[in-house]
mmCIF file of C-alpha atoms and ligand atoms in Angstrom:
data_model
loop_
_atom_site.group_PDB
_atom_site.id
_atom_site.type_symbol
_atom_site.label_atom_id
_atom_site.label_comp_id
_atom_site.label_asym_id
_atom_site.label_seq_id
_atom_site.Cartn_x
_atom_site.Cartn_y
_atom_site.Cartn_z
ATOM 1 C CA MET A 8 45.306 33.342 40.959
ATOM 2 C CA SER A 9 44.321 29.669 39.448
ATOM 3 C CA GLN A 10 41.097 29.684 38.085
ATOM 4 C CA LEU A 11 39.635 27.060 40.282
ATOM 5 C CA VAL A 12 40.719 27.157 43.943
ATOM 6 C CA LEU A 13 39.530 25.142 47.015
ATOM 7 C CA ASP A 14 40.689 26.679 50.325
ATOM 8 C CA GLU A 15 40.586 24.428 53.199
ATOM 9 C CA ILE A 16 36.615 22.933 52.679
ATOM 10 C CA SER A 17 35.214 20.907 54.855
ATOM 11 C CA VAL A 18 32.156 18.667 54.975
ATOM 12 C CA THR A 19 30.369 16.865 57.542
ATOM 13 C CA PHE A 20 27.581 14.518 57.112
ATOM 14 C CA ASP A 21 26.341 13.580 60.490
ATOM 15 C CA GLY A 22 29.719 13.790 62.206
ATOM 16 C CA PHE A 23 31.398 12.266 59.452
ATOM 17 C CA LYS A 24 33.975 14.387 57.581
ATOM 18 C CA ALA A 25 33.443 13.523 53.881
ATOM 19 C CA LEU A 26 35.984 16.727 53.205
ATOM 20 C CA ASN A 27 38.616 17.359 55.783
ATOM 21 C CA LYS A 28 40.151 20.782 54.933
ATOM 22 C CA LEU A 29 40.427 19.826 51.084
ATOM 23 C CA SER A 30 42.713 22.487 49.390
ATOM 24 C CA LEU A 31 43.680 22.211 45.660
ATOM 25 C CA SER A 32 43.930 24.696 42.478
ATOM 26 C CA VAL A 33 43.034 24.224 39.296
ATOM 27 C CA GLU A 34 44.633 26.405 36.176
ATOM 28 C CA LYS A 35 42.737 27.693 33.417
ATOM 29 C CA GLY A 36 42.483 25.462 30.417
ATOM 30 C CA GLU A 37 44.080 22.591 32.651
ATOM 31 C CA LEU A 38 43.025 18.705 32.308
ATOM 32 C CA ARG A 39 43.192 17.595 36.351
ATOM 33 C CA CYS A 40 42.544 14.201 37.252
ATOM 34 C CA ILE A 41 41.348 13.275 40.541
ATOM 35 C CA ILE A 42 41.483 9.793 41.738
ATOM 36 C CA GLY A 43 41.196 8.034 45.218
ATOM 37 C CA PRO A 44 39.326 5.074 46.628
ATOM 38 C CA ASN A 45 35.483 5.077 47.313
ATOM 39 C CA GLY A 46 34.330 7.500 49.878
ATOM 40 C CA ALA A 47 37.302 9.427 49.546
ATOM 41 C CA GLY A 48 35.055 12.783 48.863
ATOM 42 C CA LYS A 49 35.632 12.882 44.967
ATOM 43 C CA THR A 50 31.592 13.596 44.180
ATOM 44 C CA THR A 51 31.477 15.620 47.210
ATOM 45 C CA MET A 52 34.033 18.024 46.184
ATOM 46 C CA MET A 53 31.972 18.373 42.711
ATOM 47 C CA ASP A 54 28.970 18.825 44.811
ATOM 48 C CA VAL A 55 30.585 21.753 46.847
ATOM 49 C CA ILE A 56 31.930 23.244 43.334
ATOM 50 C CA THR A 57 28.286 23.086 41.639
ATOM 51 C CA GLY A 58 26.863 24.249 45.125
ATOM 52 C CA LYS A 59 24.735 20.995 45.289
ATOM 53 C CA THR A 60 26.457 20.621 49.187
ATOM 54 C CA ARG A 61 27.327 23.941 51.161
ATOM 55 C CA PRO A 62 30.725 23.415 52.941
ATOM 56 C CA ASP A 63 30.916 23.738 56.981
ATOM 57 C CA LYS A 64 34.118 25.817 56.336
ATOM 58 C CA GLY A 65 36.316 27.052 53.540
ATOM 59 C CA ARG A 66 35.748 28.729 50.495
ATOM 60 C CA ALA A 67 35.739 27.628 46.577
ATOM 61 C CA ILE A 68 36.641 30.252 44.415
ATOM 62 C CA PHE A 69 36.109 30.318 40.649
ATOM 63 C CA LYS A 70 37.504 32.986 38.634
ATOM 64 C CA GLU A 71 37.810 35.130 41.954
ATOM 65 C CA ILE A 72 33.960 34.773 43.051
ATOM 66 C CA ASP A 73 33.243 32.840 46.143
ATOM 67 C CA LEU A 74 30.997 29.974 44.912
ATOM 68 C CA THR A 75 29.872 29.103 48.308
ATOM 69 C CA GLN A 76 27.940 32.409 48.247
ATOM 70 C CA LEU A 77 26.331 31.548 45.094
ATOM 71 C CA SER A 78 22.977 29.515 44.653
ATOM 72 C CA GLU A 79 23.061 26.270 42.221
ATOM 73 C CA ALA A 80 21.510 28.214 39.695
ATOM 74 C CA LYS A 81 23.911 31.053 39.642
ATOM 75 C CA ILE A 82 26.846 28.521 39.577
ATOM 76 C CA ALA A 83 25.680 26.821 36.320
ATOM 77 C CA THR A 84 25.142 30.122 34.790
ATOM 78 C CA ALA A 85 28.563 31.459 35.879
ATOM 79 C CA GLY A 86 30.569 28.915 33.652
ATOM 80 C CA ILE A 87 30.604 25.742 34.976
ATOM 81 C CA GLY A 88 29.082 22.589 33.661
ATOM 82 C CA ARG A 89 28.865 19.264 35.031
ATOM 83 C CA LYS A 90 28.378 15.714 33.623
ATOM 84 C CA PHE A 91 27.018 13.129 35.940
ATOM 85 C CA GLN A 92 27.671 9.386 35.598
ATOM 86 C CA LYS A 93 24.471 8.487 34.349
ATOM 87 C CA PRO A 94 23.423 10.184 30.831
ATOM 88 C CA THR A 95 20.461 12.566 31.202
ATOM 89 C CA VAL A 96 19.647 13.130 27.317
ATOM 90 C CA PHE A 97 16.171 13.497 26.109
ATOM 91 C CA GLU A 98 15.894 9.800 24.824
ATOM 92 C CA LYS A 99 12.790 10.234 22.847
ATOM 93 C CA LEU A 100 14.310 13.271 21.006
ATOM 94 C CA SER A 101 16.885 13.513 18.388
ATOM 95 C CA VAL A 102 20.362 13.782 18.425
ATOM 96 C CA PHE A 103 19.971 17.533 17.076
ATOM 97 C CA GLU A 104 17.023 18.485 19.296
ATOM 98 C CA ASN A 105 18.791 17.325 22.138
ATOM 99 C CA LEU A 106 21.644 19.958 21.291
ATOM 100 C CA GLU A 107 19.158 22.448 20.055
ATOM 101 C CA LEU A 108 17.692 22.427 23.410
ATOM 102 C CA ALA A 109 20.799 22.466 25.296
ATOM 103 C CA LEU A 110 21.915 25.656 23.180
ATOM 104 C CA LYS A 111 18.459 27.599 23.909
ATOM 105 C CA GLY A 112 18.830 27.082 27.654
ATOM 106 C CA PRO A 113 15.953 26.391 30.018
ATOM 107 C CA ARG A 114 12.636 27.626 28.920
ATOM 108 C CA GLY A 115 10.388 24.446 28.469
ATOM 109 C CA ILE A 116 10.794 21.663 25.512
ATOM 110 C CA LEU A 117 8.051 22.838 23.583
ATOM 111 C CA THR A 118 8.662 26.598 23.215
ATOM 112 C CA ALA A 119 12.490 25.810 22.421
ATOM 113 C CA LEU A 120 11.742 23.492 19.586
ATOM 114 C CA PHE A 121 9.017 25.418 17.858
ATOM 115 C CA ALA A 122 11.622 28.808 18.073
ATOM 116 C CA ARG A 123 13.321 28.969 14.984
ATOM 117 C CA LEU A 124 17.166 28.459 15.133
ATOM 118 C CA SER A 125 19.510 31.147 13.375
ATOM 119 C CA GLY A 126 21.776 30.437 10.751
ATOM 120 C CA GLU A 127 24.454 30.920 13.461
ATOM 121 C CA GLN A 128 22.867 28.230 15.750
ATOM 122 C CA LYS A 129 22.574 25.347 13.263
ATOM 123 C CA ASP A 130 26.241 26.122 12.647
ATOM 124 C CA ARG A 131 26.976 25.959 16.139
ATOM 125 C CA ILE A 132 25.154 22.662 16.538
ATOM 126 C CA GLY A 133 27.023 21.355 13.484
ATOM 127 C CA GLU A 134 30.481 22.342 15.086
ATOM 128 C CA LEU A 135 29.291 20.445 18.540
ATOM 129 C CA LEU A 136 28.077 17.159 16.300
ATOM 130 C CA ALA A 137 31.660 17.294 14.711
ATOM 131 C CA THR A 138 33.754 17.942 18.189
ATOM 132 C CA VAL A 139 31.946 14.901 19.903
ATOM 133 C CA GLY A 140 32.099 12.978 17.179
ATOM 134 C CA LEU A 141 28.252 12.417 16.631
ATOM 135 C CA ALA A 142 28.262 14.091 12.847
ATOM 136 C CA GLY A 143 25.788 12.185 10.580
ATOM 137 C CA SER A 144 23.768 10.774 13.686
ATOM 138 C CA GLU A 145 22.065 14.093 14.299
ATOM 139 C CA ALA A 146 18.606 12.746 13.159
ATOM 140 C CA ARG A 147 18.536 9.614 15.335
ATOM 141 C CA LEU A 148 16.623 9.054 18.462
ATOM 142 C CA ALA A 149 19.035 9.943 21.517
ATOM 143 C CA GLY A 150 17.647 6.645 23.182
ATOM 144 C CA SER A 151 18.824 4.596 20.160
ATOM 145 C CA LEU A 152 22.482 5.566 20.963
ATOM 146 C CA ALA A 153 25.252 3.413 22.265
ATOM 147 C CA HIS A 154 26.075 4.247 26.033
ATOM 148 C CA GLY A 155 29.328 5.956 24.651
ATOM 149 C CA GLN A 156 27.283 7.819 22.135
ATOM 150 C CA LYS A 157 24.921 8.868 24.889
ATOM 151 C CA GLN A 158 27.688 10.293 26.933
ATOM 152 C CA TRP A 159 29.403 12.385 24.141
ATOM 153 C CA LEU A 160 25.833 13.780 23.263
ATOM 154 C CA GLU A 161 25.523 14.793 27.087
ATOM 155 C CA ILE A 162 29.076 16.628 26.915
ATOM 156 C CA GLY A 163 27.953 18.367 23.474
ATOM 157 C CA MET A 164 24.986 19.158 25.686
ATOM 158 C CA LEU A 165 27.343 20.724 28.302
ATOM 159 C CA LEU A 166 29.354 22.469 25.763
ATOM 160 C CA ALA A 167 26.408 24.280 24.284
ATOM 161 C CA GLN A 168 26.258 26.563 27.187
ATOM 162 C CA GLU A 169 29.903 27.170 26.478
ATOM 163 C CA PRO A 170 31.576 26.302 30.391
ATOM 164 C CA ASP A 171 34.968 27.489 31.157
ATOM 165 C CA LEU A 172 34.862 24.502 33.491
ATOM 166 C CA LEU A 173 33.742 21.081 32.976
ATOM 167 C CA LEU A 174 33.222 18.659 35.961
ATOM 168 C CA LEU A 175 33.192 15.056 34.763
ATOM 169 C CA ASP A 176 32.355 12.443 37.517
ATOM 170 C CA GLU A 177 33.446 8.929 36.281
ATOM 171 C CA PRO A 178 32.986 9.911 32.314
ATOM 172 C CA VAL A 179 34.174 6.391 31.287
ATOM 173 C CA ALA A 180 32.493 4.030 33.364
ATOM 174 C CA GLY A 181 30.690 1.275 31.418
ATOM 175 C CA MET A 182 32.407 2.372 28.171
ATOM 176 C CA THR A 183 34.121 0.052 25.779
ATOM 177 C CA ASP A 184 37.783 0.322 25.224
ATOM 178 C CA HIS A 185 37.120 2.126 22.263
ATOM 179 C CA GLU A 186 34.919 4.393 23.563
ATOM 180 C CA THR A 187 37.226 4.938 26.299
ATOM 181 C CA GLU A 188 40.060 5.952 23.738
ATOM 182 C CA LYS A 189 37.684 8.316 21.988
ATOM 183 C CA THR A 190 36.548 10.212 25.182
ATOM 184 C CA ALA A 191 40.144 10.778 25.628
ATOM 185 C CA GLU A 192 40.662 12.000 22.527
ATOM 186 C CA LEU A 193 37.701 14.379 22.920
ATOM 187 C CA PHE A 194 38.822 15.755 26.564
ATOM 188 C CA LEU A 195 42.601 16.211 25.245
ATOM 189 C CA SER A 196 40.540 18.336 22.496
ATOM 190 C CA LEU A 197 38.423 20.378 24.751
ATOM 191 C CA ALA A 198 41.584 21.173 27.212
ATOM 192 C CA GLY A 199 43.043 24.535 27.102
ATOM 193 C CA LYS A 200 39.746 26.000 25.360
ATOM 194 C CA HIS A 201 38.143 24.968 28.771
ATOM 195 C CA THR A 202 39.518 23.803 31.915
ATOM 196 C CA LEU A 203 38.234 19.844 32.794
ATOM 197 C CA VAL A 204 38.360 18.482 36.220
ATOM 198 C CA VAL A 205 37.809 14.456 35.531
ATOM 199 C CA VAL A 206 37.263 11.979 38.654
ATOM 200 C CA GLU A 207 38.240 8.396 37.108
ATOM 201 C CA HIS A 208 39.210 4.852 38.399
ATOM 202 C CA ASP A 209 40.302 3.886 34.805
ATOM 203 C CA MET A 210 44.311 4.319 35.120
ATOM 204 C CA ASP A 211 44.728 3.666 31.185
ATOM 205 C CA PHE A 212 42.230 6.772 30.720
ATOM 206 C CA ILE A 213 44.141 9.091 32.994
ATOM 207 C CA GLY A 214 47.534 7.986 31.360
ATOM 208 C CA ARG A 215 46.092 9.014 28.054
ATOM 209 C CA LEU A 216 45.030 12.262 29.615
ATOM 210 C CA GLY A 217 48.520 13.072 30.539
ATOM 211 C CA GLY A 218 47.670 16.049 33.178
ATOM 212 C CA HIS A 219 48.624 16.382 36.662
ATOM 213 C CA VAL A 220 46.755 13.934 39.239
ATOM 214 C CA THR A 221 45.450 14.878 42.249
ATOM 215 C CA VAL A 222 44.946 11.813 44.992
ATOM 216 C CA LEU A 223 42.303 12.213 47.613
ATOM 217 C CA ALA A 224 41.818 10.186 50.706
ATOM 218 C CA GLU A 225 39.946 10.687 53.495
ATOM 219 C CA GLY A 226 38.478 13.918 52.150
ATOM 220 C CA SER A 227 41.857 15.589 51.545
ATOM 221 C CA VAL A 228 44.555 15.806 49.424
ATOM 222 C CA LEU A 229 46.868 12.449 49.546
ATOM 223 C CA SER A 230 49.260 13.199 46.676
ATOM 224 C CA GLU A 231 49.750 15.266 43.924
ATOM 225 C CA GLY A 232 51.548 15.222 40.340
ATOM 226 C CA THR A 233 52.182 13.012 37.564
ATOM 227 C CA LEU A 234 50.394 9.880 37.087
ATOM 228 C CA ALA A 235 54.224 8.299 37.460
ATOM 229 C CA GLN A 236 54.672 10.275 40.587
ATOM 230 C CA VAL A 237 51.415 9.502 42.261
ATOM 231 C CA GLN A 238 51.588 5.584 41.083
ATOM 232 C CA ALA A 239 54.996 5.457 43.151
ATOM 233 C CA ASP A 240 53.798 7.421 46.276
ATOM 234 C CA GLU A 241 53.768 4.665 48.910
ATOM 235 C CA ARG A 242 50.931 6.233 50.768
ATOM 236 C CA VAL A 243 48.926 6.351 47.283
ATOM 237 C CA ILE A 244 49.854 2.855 47.025
ATOM 238 C CA GLU A 245 48.760 1.442 50.463
ATOM 239 C CA VAL A 246 45.380 3.378 50.671
ATOM 240 C CA TYR A 247 44.341 3.198 46.864
ATOM 241 C CA LEU A 248 46.322 1.404 44.080
ATOM 242 C CA GLY A 249 47.970 -1.651 46.285
ATOM 243 C CA ARG A 250 44.681 -3.248 46.895
HETATM 244 P P1 LIG B 316 33.674 9.335 46.622
HETATM 245 O O1 LIG B 316 32.944 10.281 45.107
HETATM 246 O O2 LIG B 316 35.074 9.647 46.326
HETATM 247 O O3 LIG B 316 33.416 7.808 46.329
HETATM 248 P P2 LIG B 316 31.836 10.527 48.235
HETATM 249 O O4 LIG B 316 32.040 11.905 47.986
HETATM 250 O O5 LIG B 316 30.531 10.131 47.222
HETATM 251 O O6 LIG B 316 32.954 9.779 47.423
HETATM 252 O O7 LIG B 316 31.263 10.405 49.682
HETATM 253 C C1 LIG B 316 32.308 10.527 50.840
HETATM 254 C C2 LIG B 316 31.655 10.112 51.761
HETATM 255 O O8 LIG B 316 30.310 10.893 52.131
HETATM 256 C C3 LIG B 316 31.490 8.729 51.630
HETATM 257 O O9 LIG B 316 31.170 8.097 53.040
HETATM 258 C C4 LIG B 316 29.910 8.816 51.706
HETATM 259 O O10 LIG B 316 28.924 7.910 52.330
HETATM 260 C C5 LIG B 316 29.266 10.408 52.395
HETATM 261 N N1 LIG B 316 28.257 10.940 51.844
HETATM 262 C C6 LIG B 316 28.021 11.458 50.722
HETATM 263 N N2 LIG B 316 26.944 12.258 50.382
HETATM 264 C C7 LIG B 316 26.640 12.249 51.387
HETATM 265 C C8 LIG B 316 25.388 12.451 51.992
HETATM 266 N N3 LIG B 316 24.478 13.321 51.001
HETATM 267 N N4 LIG B 316 24.872 12.485 53.355
HETATM 268 C C9 LIG B 316 25.726 11.576 53.953
HETATM 269 N N5 LIG B 316 26.761 11.127 53.444
HETATM 270 C C10 LIG B 316 27.132 11.493 52.488
HETATM 271 MG MG1 LIG B 317 31.989 9.486 43.674
#
């Protein structure tokens, strides 16, 4: 069975079908891109996976567990990490301290910062810094980082929890071209070890990632395939790419 399976998920807001029998599956270690027009239901799909929104119908199966039966907190500890568009790092703490907090988990900032780090935890922070390209910046205040660096720090904080599945909603929005390229390299390095589901509008970025692309429209899958295949799909051109 695929690692993540959405099976005929429907979500209705005040009679409006944000998701309409949405079905898709993602394999372990895959790097899947989700594209589609505004309002297609991309963020709602992530809300269903993380338990923020409950579907009216359908199942969301992750590692053979039905997520629609779990609380948001349980889902977070079941190996799913989510990155929102706006970075949520602690601006007044250093890069290192942000990773330290993420590693130690939720138990209050002061308690966590005063608890001693083991050698292993220090090594892990070193690894995370290297992975997200922030080695050498560990002493900087998170608030002083460039936009792209803040996003990478937040990804490092998610990785500290060792998620199997990472959900990334518009991760390169507001990034410079150079930052976008670095982010593509980062995601490619994470795929395989983690499963990535990336919602983006930036076609160059999606092209760099090179994975399968799912096109959502009006709450369900309109098309799926390589980027070249979906870009050549008349229905996709009509509702999304052609405008
Ligand atoms: P996308 O991320 O693809 O742009 P969304 O999932 O954010 O789309 O939204 C899908 C549709 O559902 C939109 O029409 C949006 O206005 C609506 N919607 C999303 N969340 C809510 C909510 N909490 N209450 C009412 N309508 C919502
Ligand atoms: Mg959205």
